[in-house]
mmCIF file of C-alpha atoms in Angstrom:
data_model
loop_
_atom_site.group_PDB
_atom_site.id
_atom_site.type_symbol
_atom_site.label_atom_id
_atom_site.label_comp_id
_atom_site.label_asym_id
_atom_site.label_seq_id
_atom_site.Cartn_x
_atom_site.Cartn_y
_atom_site.Cartn_z
ATOM 1 C CA UNK A 173 -153.250 43.404 37.954
ATOM 2 C CA UNK A 174 -155.598 42.217 35.365
ATOM 3 C CA UNK A 175 -157.990 44.747 33.816
ATOM 4 C CA UNK A 176 -161.496 43.918 32.195
ATOM 5 C CA UNK A 177 -164.229 45.658 30.371
ATOM 6 C CA UNK A 178 -167.679 44.621 28.992
ATOM 7 C CA UNK A 179 -168.142 45.047 25.332
ATOM 8 C CA UNK A 180 -171.689 45.791 23.931
ATOM 9 C CA UNK A 181 -170.557 43.926 20.783
ATOM 10 C CA UNK A 182 -170.083 40.365 19.863
ATOM 11 C CA UNK A 183 -166.609 38.729 20.172
ATOM 12 C CA UNK A 184 -165.982 38.893 16.342
ATOM 13 C CA UNK A 185 -166.894 42.633 16.329
ATOM 14 C CA UNK A 186 -165.240 43.470 19.290
ATOM 15 C CA UNK A 187 -161.848 41.957 17.701
ATOM 16 C CA UNK A 188 -162.586 44.078 14.525
ATOM 17 C CA UNK A 189 -163.262 47.420 16.635
ATOM 18 C CA UNK A 190 -160.126 46.559 18.887
ATOM 19 C CA UNK A 191 -157.483 45.898 15.933
ATOM 20 C CA UNK A 192 -158.777 49.424 14.624
ATOM 21 C CA UNK A 193 -158.233 51.041 17.904
ATOM 22 C CA UNK A 194 -154.940 49.560 18.233
ATOM 23 C CA UNK A 195 -153.762 51.265 15.015
ATOM 24 C CA UNK A 196 -155.530 54.421 15.937
ATOM 25 C CA UNK A 197 -153.528 54.562 19.179
ATOM 26 C CA UNK A 198 -150.096 54.260 17.436
ATOM 27 C CA UNK A 199 -149.665 50.501 17.982
ATOM 28 C CA UNK A 200 -149.797 47.457 15.648
ATOM 29 C CA UNK A 201 -151.317 44.032 16.062
ATOM 30 C CA UNK A 202 -148.347 41.503 16.031
ATOM 31 C CA UNK A 203 -150.530 38.633 16.297
ATOM 32 C CA UNK A 204 -154.257 37.328 16.563
ATOM 33 C CA UNK A 205 -154.691 33.868 18.213
ATOM 34 C CA UNK A 206 -158.143 32.363 17.539
ATOM 35 C CA UNK A 207 -158.302 30.089 20.711
ATOM 36 C CA UNK A 208 -161.435 28.643 20.211
ATOM 37 C CA UNK A 209 -160.455 27.561 16.678
ATOM 38 C CA UNK A 210 -157.378 25.845 17.989
ATOM 39 C CA UNK A 211 -159.394 24.093 20.858
ATOM 40 C CA UNK A 212 -161.607 22.818 18.190
ATOM 41 C CA UNK A 213 -158.847 21.211 16.298
ATOM 42 C CA UNK A 214 -158.342 18.993 19.619
ATOM 43 C CA UNK A 215 -162.066 18.196 19.688
ATOM 44 C CA UNK A 216 -162.320 20.702 22.604
ATOM 45 C CA UNK A 217 -165.104 23.186 23.084
ATOM 46 C CA UNK A 218 -164.635 26.911 24.245
ATOM 47 C CA UNK A 219 -166.577 30.113 23.731
ATOM 48 C CA UNK A 220 -165.552 32.419 21.079
ATOM 49 C CA UNK A 221 -161.925 33.725 22.027
ATOM 50 C CA UNK A 222 -159.259 35.446 20.302
ATOM 51 C CA UNK A 223 -156.074 36.982 21.984
ATOM 52 C CA UNK A 224 -154.253 39.972 20.233
ATOM 53 C CA UNK A 225 -150.767 40.621 20.684
ATOM 54 C CA UNK A 226 -150.416 44.320 20.420
ATOM 55 C CA UNK A 227 -147.122 46.564 20.389
ATOM 56 C CA UNK A 228 -145.404 49.768 19.842
ATOM 57 C CA UNK A 229 -142.077 49.135 18.425
ATOM 58 C CA UNK A 230 -140.663 52.463 19.678
ATOM 59 C CA UNK A 231 -141.601 51.791 23.285
ATOM 60 C CA UNK A 232 -140.698 48.059 23.180
ATOM 61 C CA UNK A 233 -137.292 48.875 22.120
ATOM 62 C CA UNK A 234 -136.582 51.494 24.623
ATOM 63 C CA UNK A 235 -137.693 48.917 27.382
ATOM 64 C CA UNK A 236 -135.394 46.316 25.942
ATOM 65 C CA UNK A 237 -132.491 48.621 25.789
ATOM 66 C CA UNK A 238 -132.889 49.014 29.650
ATOM 67 C CA UNK A 239 -133.675 45.450 30.680
ATOM 68 C CA UNK A 240 -133.844 42.629 27.883
ATOM 69 C CA UNK A 241 -135.642 40.420 30.358
ATOM 70 C CA UNK A 242 -138.889 42.135 29.366
ATOM 71 C CA UNK A 243 -138.624 40.388 26.151
ATOM 72 C CA UNK A 244 -140.778 37.391 27.590
ATOM 73 C CA UNK A 245 -143.648 39.687 28.044
ATOM 74 C CA UNK A 246 -143.825 41.440 24.610
ATOM 75 C CA UNK A 247 -146.006 42.107 22.851
ATOM 76 C CA UNK A 248 -148.737 43.158 25.194
ATOM 77 C CA UNK A 249 -151.731 40.894 24.936
ATOM 78 C CA UNK A 250 -155.642 41.700 24.989
ATOM 79 C CA UNK A 251 -158.109 38.942 25.281
ATOM 80 C CA UNK A 252 -161.591 38.963 24.046
ATOM 81 C CA UNK A 253 -164.111 36.313 25.041
ATOM 82 C CA UNK A 254 -167.637 35.562 25.746
ATOM 83 C CA UNK A 255 -168.686 35.009 29.383
ATOM 84 C CA UNK A 256 -172.288 34.366 30.564
ATOM 85 C CA UNK A 257 -173.710 35.872 27.289
ATOM 86 C CA UNK A 258 -171.582 38.983 27.446
ATOM 87 C CA UNK A 259 -168.354 39.755 25.565
ATOM 88 C CA UNK A 260 -165.361 40.325 28.108
ATOM 89 C CA UNK A 261 -162.119 42.010 27.129
ATOM 90 C CA UNK A 262 -159.175 41.370 29.769
ATOM 91 C CA UNK A 263 -155.579 42.606 29.598
ATOM 92 C CA UNK A 264 -152.802 42.621 32.033
ATOM 93 C CA UNK A 265 -152.019 46.363 33.428
ATOM 94 C CA UNK A 266 -148.532 47.197 31.788
ATOM 95 C CA UNK A 267 -147.599 49.257 34.654
ATOM 96 C CA UNK A 268 -146.660 45.884 36.031
ATOM 97 C CA UNK A 269 -143.881 45.832 33.798
ATOM 98 C CA UNK A 270 -142.285 49.308 34.953
ATOM 99 C CA UNK A 271 -142.425 48.077 38.432
ATOM 100 C CA UNK A 272 -140.972 44.692 37.944
ATOM 101 C CA UNK A 273 -138.174 45.641 35.259
ATOM 102 C CA UNK A 274 -135.217 47.942 35.706
ATOM 103 C CA UNK A 275 -135.057 51.301 34.133
ATOM 104 C CA UNK A 276 -136.761 54.754 35.032
ATOM 105 C CA UNK A 277 -137.458 55.198 31.238
ATOM 106 C CA UNK A 278 -139.038 51.864 31.254
ATOM 107 C CA UNK A 279 -141.394 52.794 34.286
ATOM 108 C CA UNK A 280 -142.349 55.807 32.232
ATOM 109 C CA UNK A 281 -143.327 53.792 29.197
ATOM 110 C CA UNK A 282 -145.128 51.352 31.098
ATOM 111 C CA UNK A 283 -147.251 54.342 32.395
ATOM 112 C CA UNK A 284 -147.876 55.477 28.652
ATOM 113 C CA UNK A 285 -148.616 52.013 27.270
ATOM 114 C CA UNK A 286 -151.283 51.505 30.143
ATOM 115 C CA UNK A 287 -152.985 54.569 28.952
ATOM 116 C CA UNK A 288 -152.695 53.678 25.176
ATOM 117 C CA UNK A 289 -154.304 50.138 26.129
ATOM 118 C CA UNK A 290 -157.027 51.536 28.110
ATOM 119 C CA UNK A 291 -157.835 53.987 25.501
ATOM 120 C CA UNK A 292 -157.969 51.108 22.842
ATOM 121 C CA UNK A 293 -160.463 49.019 24.843
ATOM 122 C CA UNK A 294 -162.621 52.413 25.327
ATOM 123 C CA UNK A 295 -162.357 53.116 21.566
ATOM 124 C CA UNK A 296 -163.510 49.492 20.915
ATOM 125 C CA UNK A 297 -166.254 49.298 23.097
ATOM 126 C CA UNK A 298 -167.984 52.813 22.725
ATOM 127 C CA UNK A 299 -170.109 53.624 19.849
#
């Protein structure tokens, strides 16, 4: 299930705020992709769009120990784009990982990660 939120800030400001919120919630930013810049290299236009890969190494390590197939889903991604003049944040609910991959601990971790990602978005979008 995809989740979404509207940010009152511009895409660049939302990304900056989101990166701080990621760290404040015990995660790290593994990568940042400026999708609109990548498109521009191919002479394609797109609204300002960034994708952050976020991870908590302890959680990732524990999930991988139970089911290494989860590797293809790591790190979790949060996208920020502009749509209809508003800044939109979207991310997949990590609880889906706990439902799809094996391991009781993985299901618990997925719930914890989901709560943390929701908190990141709230932190980034509120004053």
